[in-house]
Short mmCIF file of C-alpha atoms in Angstrom, two decimals:
data_model
loop_
_atom_site.label_atom_id
_atom_site.label_comp_id
_atom_site.label_asym_id
_atom_site.label_seq_id
_atom_site.Cartn_x
_atom_site.Cartn_y
_atom_site.Cartn_z
CA MET M 1 296.26 70.98 17.18
CA ASP M 2 292.44 70.95 17.03
CA ALA M 3 290.91 70.42 20.49
CA SER M 4 287.97 68.59 19.05
CA ALA M 5 290.09 65.97 17.46
CA GLY M 6 290.70 64.22 20.72
CA ALA M 7 287.07 64.33 21.93
CA GLU M 8 284.78 61.43 21.55
CA VAL M 9 281.87 61.96 19.17
CA ASP M 10 278.42 60.89 20.33
CA PRO M 11 276.78 59.11 17.48
CA THR M 12 273.24 60.10 18.74
CA VAL M 13 273.95 63.83 18.40
CA PRO M 14 273.39 65.06 14.89
CA PRO M 15 276.15 66.97 13.20
CA GLY M 16 275.97 70.73 13.80
CA ALA M 17 273.96 70.47 17.08
CA PRO M 18 275.21 72.68 19.92
CA ALA M 19 277.35 71.08 22.48
CA VAL M 20 275.64 70.22 25.77
CA ASP M 21 277.36 70.56 29.08
CA PRO M 22 277.09 67.28 31.00
CA ASP M 23 276.45 69.24 34.25
CA SER M 24 273.45 71.10 32.80
CA THR M 25 269.75 70.10 32.68
CA VAL M 26 267.58 70.35 29.62
CA VAL M 27 264.25 72.15 30.21
CA GLY M 28 262.23 72.58 27.07
CA SER M 29 264.46 73.93 24.41
CA SER M 30 266.83 75.74 26.75
CA THR M 31 269.41 74.65 29.16
CA GLU M 32 270.28 75.88 32.62
CA PRO M 33 272.75 74.80 35.24
CA HIS M 34 271.61 71.96 37.57
CA ARG M 35 270.39 73.29 40.98
CA PRO M 36 269.15 71.48 44.10
CA VAL M 37 265.39 71.04 44.55
CA ALA M 38 265.24 73.30 47.63
CA GLN M 39 266.69 76.17 45.59
CA VAL M 40 264.12 75.58 42.85
CA MET M 41 261.20 75.69 45.39
CA GLN M 42 262.62 78.83 46.96
CA ALA M 43 262.97 80.44 43.61
CA SER M 44 259.39 79.74 42.46
CA PRO M 45 256.99 79.17 45.41
CA ALA M 46 253.93 79.93 43.29
CA ALA M 47 254.45 76.68 41.42
CA TYR M 48 253.81 74.66 44.59
CA GLY M 49 251.01 76.72 46.18
CA PRO M 50 251.04 78.99 49.26
CA GLU M 51 250.71 76.03 51.64
CA ALA M 52 254.09 74.72 50.58
CA VAL M 53 255.87 77.83 51.87
CA THR M 54 257.16 77.32 55.36
CA PRO M 55 258.39 80.05 57.72
CA ALA M 56 261.96 79.00 57.00
CA ASP M 57 261.39 79.06 53.22
CA SER M 58 259.53 82.39 53.31
CA ALA M 59 262.19 84.23 55.26
CA VAL M 60 263.72 87.04 53.29
CA ASP M 61 266.99 88.61 54.21
CA GLY M 62 267.43 92.32 54.10
CA ASP M 63 266.12 95.34 55.94
CA GLY M 64 263.05 95.88 53.76
CA GLY M 65 262.12 92.21 53.25
CA VAL M 66 258.98 90.35 54.34
CA PRO M 67 259.07 89.11 58.00
CA SER M 68 259.75 85.45 58.59
CA GLY M 69 256.54 83.30 58.55
CA HIS M 70 254.46 86.10 56.98
CA VAL M 71 251.33 84.73 55.25
CA GLU M 72 248.53 86.77 53.75
CA GLY M 73 245.11 86.17 52.25
CA LYS M 74 243.33 82.83 52.28
CA ALA M 75 246.48 81.00 53.30
CA ALA M 76 246.56 82.93 56.60
CA TRP M 77 242.91 82.06 57.36
CA ARG M 78 243.54 78.39 56.54
CA ARG M 79 246.54 78.30 58.84
CA LEU M 80 244.55 79.99 61.65
CA PHE M 81 241.74 77.46 61.21
CA ARG M 82 244.17 74.54 61.44
CA MET M 83 245.73 75.99 64.60
CA GLY M 84 242.36 76.54 66.32
CA ARG M 85 240.79 73.25 65.30
CA PRO M 86 240.11 71.10 68.41
CA ARG M 87 242.14 67.97 68.71
CA THR M 88 240.55 64.73 69.84
CA THR M 89 242.58 63.38 72.74
CA LYS M 90 241.86 61.01 75.60
CA ALA M 91 241.85 63.88 78.08
CA ASN M 92 239.27 65.85 76.06
CA VAL M 93 237.02 62.81 75.66
CA LEU M 94 237.23 62.01 79.39
CA GLY M 95 236.43 65.62 80.32
CA ALA M 96 233.40 65.64 78.03
CA LEU M 97 232.10 62.38 79.52
CA LEU M 98 232.52 63.71 83.07
CA ALA M 99 230.69 66.93 82.17
CA VAL M 100 227.78 65.00 80.65
CA ALA M 101 227.58 62.69 83.69
CA LEU M 102 227.60 65.67 86.06
CA GLY M 103 224.83 67.39 84.11
CA VAL M 104 222.68 64.28 84.14
CA GLY M 105 223.22 63.87 87.90
CA ILE M 106 222.26 67.48 88.65
CA ALA M 107 219.14 67.26 86.49
CA THR M 108 218.09 64.02 88.20
CA GLN M 109 218.61 65.51 91.67
CA VAL M 110 216.57 68.59 90.81
CA GLN M 111 213.76 66.44 89.45
CA LEU M 112 213.73 64.24 92.56
CA THR M 113 213.71 67.31 94.81
CA ASN M 114 210.75 68.79 92.94
CA GLU M 115 208.83 65.53 93.15
CA ARG M 116 209.38 65.08 96.90
CA GLY M 117 206.26 65.62 98.98
CA LEU M 118 203.33 63.59 100.19
CA SER M 119 204.22 60.75 97.83
CA GLU M 120 207.25 59.85 99.98
CA LEU M 121 205.32 59.67 103.27
CA SER M 122 204.13 56.38 104.66
CA GLN M 123 200.47 55.49 105.09
CA SER M 124 200.56 56.14 108.83
CA ASP M 125 202.11 59.59 108.28
CA LEU M 126 199.46 60.46 105.71
CA ILE M 127 196.68 59.37 108.08
CA ARG M 128 198.21 61.46 110.85
CA LEU M 129 198.40 64.53 108.64
CA LEU M 130 194.81 64.02 107.53
CA ASP M 131 193.71 63.78 111.17
CA ASP M 132 195.55 67.00 111.98
CA ILE M 133 193.89 68.85 109.11
CA SER M 134 190.48 67.50 110.08
CA ALA M 135 190.97 68.53 113.72
CA ARG M 136 191.98 72.05 112.73
CA SER M 137 189.01 72.32 110.39
CA ASN M 138 186.60 71.20 113.13
CA ARG M 139 188.13 73.68 115.57
CA LEU M 140 187.73 76.54 113.10
CA ASP M 141 184.13 75.52 112.37
CA GLU M 142 183.37 75.53 116.09
CA GLN M 143 184.85 79.00 116.47
CA VAL M 144 182.73 80.23 113.56
CA ARG M 145 179.57 78.86 115.20
CA GLU M 146 180.42 80.49 118.52
CA LEU M 147 181.01 83.84 116.86
CA GLU M 148 177.73 83.60 114.97
CA GLU M 149 175.86 82.80 118.21
CA ARG M 150 177.40 85.80 119.92
CA LYS M 151 176.50 88.00 117.00
CA GLU M 152 172.87 86.82 117.08
CA ALA M 153 172.67 87.37 120.86
CA LEU M 154 173.99 90.92 120.58
CA LEU M 155 171.69 91.80 117.67
CA SER M 156 168.57 90.37 119.34
CA GLY M 157 168.58 93.09 122.00
CA THR M 158 167.55 90.72 124.80
CA ASP M 159 169.54 91.58 127.90
CA SER M 160 172.18 93.14 125.69
CA SER M 161 174.05 94.74 128.59
CA GLY M 162 174.45 91.46 130.47
CA GLU M 163 175.44 89.61 127.29
CA ALA M 164 177.98 92.28 126.45
CA LEU M 165 179.42 92.11 129.97
CA GLU M 166 179.71 88.35 129.77
CA LEU M 167 181.41 88.53 126.38
CA ALA M 168 183.80 91.15 127.71
CA GLN M 169 184.68 88.91 130.65
CA GLN M 170 185.26 85.94 128.34
CA ARG M 171 187.49 88.07 126.14
CA ALA M 172 189.45 89.26 129.16
CA ASP M 173 189.95 85.67 130.32
CA THR M 174 191.08 84.64 126.86
CA LEU M 175 193.57 87.48 126.66
CA GLY M 176 194.78 86.69 130.18
CA ILE M 177 195.48 83.07 129.20
CA LEU M 178 197.23 84.09 126.00
CA ALA M 179 199.25 86.73 127.81
CA GLY M 180 200.15 84.22 130.54
CA THR M 181 198.75 86.34 133.37
CA LEU M 182 196.12 83.73 134.33
CA PRO M 183 196.47 79.99 135.05
CA ALA M 184 195.05 77.68 132.41
CA GLN M 185 193.67 74.18 132.24
CA GLY M 186 192.35 71.88 129.55
CA PRO M 187 193.38 69.01 127.28
CA GLY M 188 196.93 68.93 126.02
CA ILE M 189 200.24 67.06 126.10
CA THR M 190 203.39 66.80 128.19
CA VAL M 191 206.84 66.35 126.65
CA SER M 192 209.59 64.98 128.86
CA ILE M 193 213.12 65.46 127.50
CA SER M 194 215.99 63.41 128.95
CA ASP M 195 219.45 64.61 127.97
CA PRO M 196 222.32 62.96 129.87
CA ASP M 197 225.01 64.50 127.68
CA ARG M 198 223.43 67.99 127.80
CA GLN M 199 223.40 68.21 123.99
CA VAL M 200 219.84 69.56 123.74
CA SER M 201 220.60 73.26 123.40
CA GLY M 202 218.53 76.41 123.56
CA PRO M 203 217.72 76.49 119.82
CA VAL M 204 216.18 73.00 120.09
CA ILE M 205 213.88 74.14 122.93
CA LEU M 206 212.99 77.23 120.91
CA ASP M 207 212.08 75.05 117.92
CA LEU M 208 209.92 72.90 120.19
CA ILE M 209 208.02 75.98 121.41
CA GLN M 210 207.54 77.19 117.84
CA GLU M 211 206.23 73.80 116.71
CA LEU M 212 203.71 73.81 119.57
CA ARG M 213 202.53 77.29 118.62
CA ASP M 214 202.16 76.29 114.98
CA ALA M 215 200.10 73.27 116.06
CA GLY M 216 197.66 75.49 117.93
CA ALA M 217 198.92 75.41 121.53
CA GLU M 218 197.06 78.03 123.59
CA SER M 219 199.22 77.87 126.70
CA ILE M 220 202.81 76.57 127.11
CA ASP M 221 204.94 75.95 130.19
CA VAL M 222 208.64 75.00 129.96
CA GLY M 223 210.27 73.81 133.16
CA GLY M 224 207.84 75.78 135.34
CA VAL M 225 208.17 79.02 133.35
CA ARG M 226 205.14 80.35 131.47
CA VAL M 227 205.93 80.98 127.83
CA VAL M 228 204.40 84.09 126.22
CA ALA M 229 204.94 86.07 123.05
CA SER M 230 207.93 87.93 124.48
CA SER M 231 209.65 84.87 125.99
CA PHE M 232 213.22 84.03 125.03
CA VAL M 233 215.36 80.93 125.55
CA GLY M 234 218.95 81.16 126.77
CA ASP M 235 221.81 78.66 126.66
CA ALA M 236 225.06 79.30 128.54
CA ALA M 237 227.55 76.42 128.67
CA GLY M 238 224.73 73.88 128.49
CA ASP M 239 222.56 75.59 131.15
CA LEU M 240 219.08 76.32 129.78
CA SER M 241 216.96 79.29 130.78
CA VAL M 242 213.62 80.82 129.80
CA ASP M 243 213.11 84.54 130.33
CA GLY M 244 216.27 84.52 132.44
CA ARG M 245 215.06 81.77 134.79
CA SER M 246 217.11 78.57 134.95
CA ILE M 247 215.54 75.32 133.65
CA ASN M 248 216.44 72.00 135.26
CA ARG M 249 217.05 68.79 133.35
CA PRO M 250 215.21 66.64 132.42
CA VAL M 251 213.06 69.33 130.83
CA LEU M 252 209.29 69.03 131.23
CA VAL M 253 207.13 70.89 128.72
CA LYS M 254 203.36 71.32 129.08
CA ALA M 255 201.08 72.55 126.32
CA ILE M 256 197.29 73.00 126.29
CA GLY M 257 195.52 72.43 122.98
CA ASP M 258 194.21 69.61 120.86
CA PRO M 259 196.15 66.56 122.09
CA ASN M 260 196.20 64.70 118.77
CA THR M 261 197.40 67.71 116.82
CA LEU M 262 200.09 68.63 119.33
CA ALA M 263 201.36 65.06 119.62
CA SER M 264 201.51 64.70 115.84
CA ALA M 265 203.52 67.91 115.56
CA MET M 266 206.08 66.52 118.01
CA THR M 267 206.42 63.02 116.51
CA ILE M 268 206.17 63.83 112.79
CA PRO M 269 209.15 62.52 110.76
CA GLY M 270 211.98 65.03 110.99
CA GLY M 271 210.30 66.75 113.95
CA ILE M 272 211.49 67.66 117.42
CA VAL M 273 211.48 64.15 118.85
CA GLU M 274 213.72 62.89 116.05
CA THR M 275 216.03 65.90 116.43
CA ILE M 276 216.45 65.20 120.14
CA ARG M 277 217.15 61.53 119.41
CA GLN M 278 219.87 62.50 116.92
CA LYS M 279 221.57 64.57 119.63
CA GLY M 280 221.76 61.58 121.96
CA GLY M 281 218.71 62.39 124.09
CA SER M 282 215.20 61.00 124.28
CA ALA M 283 211.75 62.56 124.40
CA SER M 284 208.42 61.04 125.42
CA VAL M 285 205.07 62.57 124.48
CA ASN M 286 201.97 61.88 126.61
CA GLU M 287 198.46 63.05 125.79
CA SER M 288 196.16 64.24 128.55
CA ARG M 289 192.48 65.15 128.64
CA SER M 290 192.91 67.42 131.64
CA LEU M 291 196.14 69.36 132.08
CA ALA M 292 196.75 72.28 134.41
CA ILE M 293 199.32 75.05 133.94
CA THR M 294 199.62 77.09 137.12
CA SER M 295 202.66 79.21 136.25
CA THR M 296 201.96 82.81 135.29
CA HIS M 297 203.86 85.61 133.61
CA THR M 298 204.24 89.05 135.12
CA PRO M 299 204.08 91.56 132.29
CA LYS M 300 206.59 94.37 132.26
CA PRO M 301 205.35 97.94 131.92
CA LEU M 302 205.51 99.25 128.37
CA THR M 303 207.96 102.06 127.72
CA HIS M 304 207.43 102.67 124.01
CA ALA M 305 204.13 101.22 122.75
CA GLU M 306 200.78 102.76 123.66
CA PRO M 307 197.20 102.29 122.44
CA SER M 308 196.46 103.97 119.13
CA GLN M 309 193.69 106.56 119.13
#
């Protein structure tokens, strides 16, 4: 019996056409068995571009195959670019804003620090500084005039020996006052420091002495001890000493020099008086037109230095 006799004839298929398997797919003029889409993509990746190939799809079994996820050429560079491209997240945006704010704050602080100076001082402070500068200028002018007069007297030849002896004596007296070997008197100031809690330490007294020297003090006495170039200030468990001699509290400091200049150096904003106040103490500054310092310093014999020939 003919097998085709029992089969149904499709009227749309012309006579003599080849039979088509219902499970096959027509592609062009040829037929091939129907396969899933994933198998088609794996079979021909070039048709979908290199980006369509994933590490799972590009894996090749076998000992000599291409490693899993292997990409070459432009596709590799594109994948590297996508991996390194920054991602905009809330954390990144917040970090950028904080960095910008910090930079602006630092720049503003630097600018304010550079602009600080006389512009921040009050009118009274500016007047005080101007008075100090004027006083120093007048003192220097007076010293210049005295030196010129001495020069003229020595060059004139009139009683040159007596003039030279007098100048030598004046120089000896000046050196004796500066060295602390002679008593001194003249205008100046007194600074009385009250410190109930004993918080005014040795470094504060040392800063006070340095400020007086910078302001032109010619002779200084701290608690009855004459201060000279070699003097040192000690502090042991709150007990003050100068050159090894104990200093009682309240501390009384005497300084001979221009009273206005010395007082301004003590009371200037951020100066010694304010420092003592911050430590819980108090300091009073009194100007005097006639101040006597009777304490003297006994120089120690030199063991290393000697006059140069």
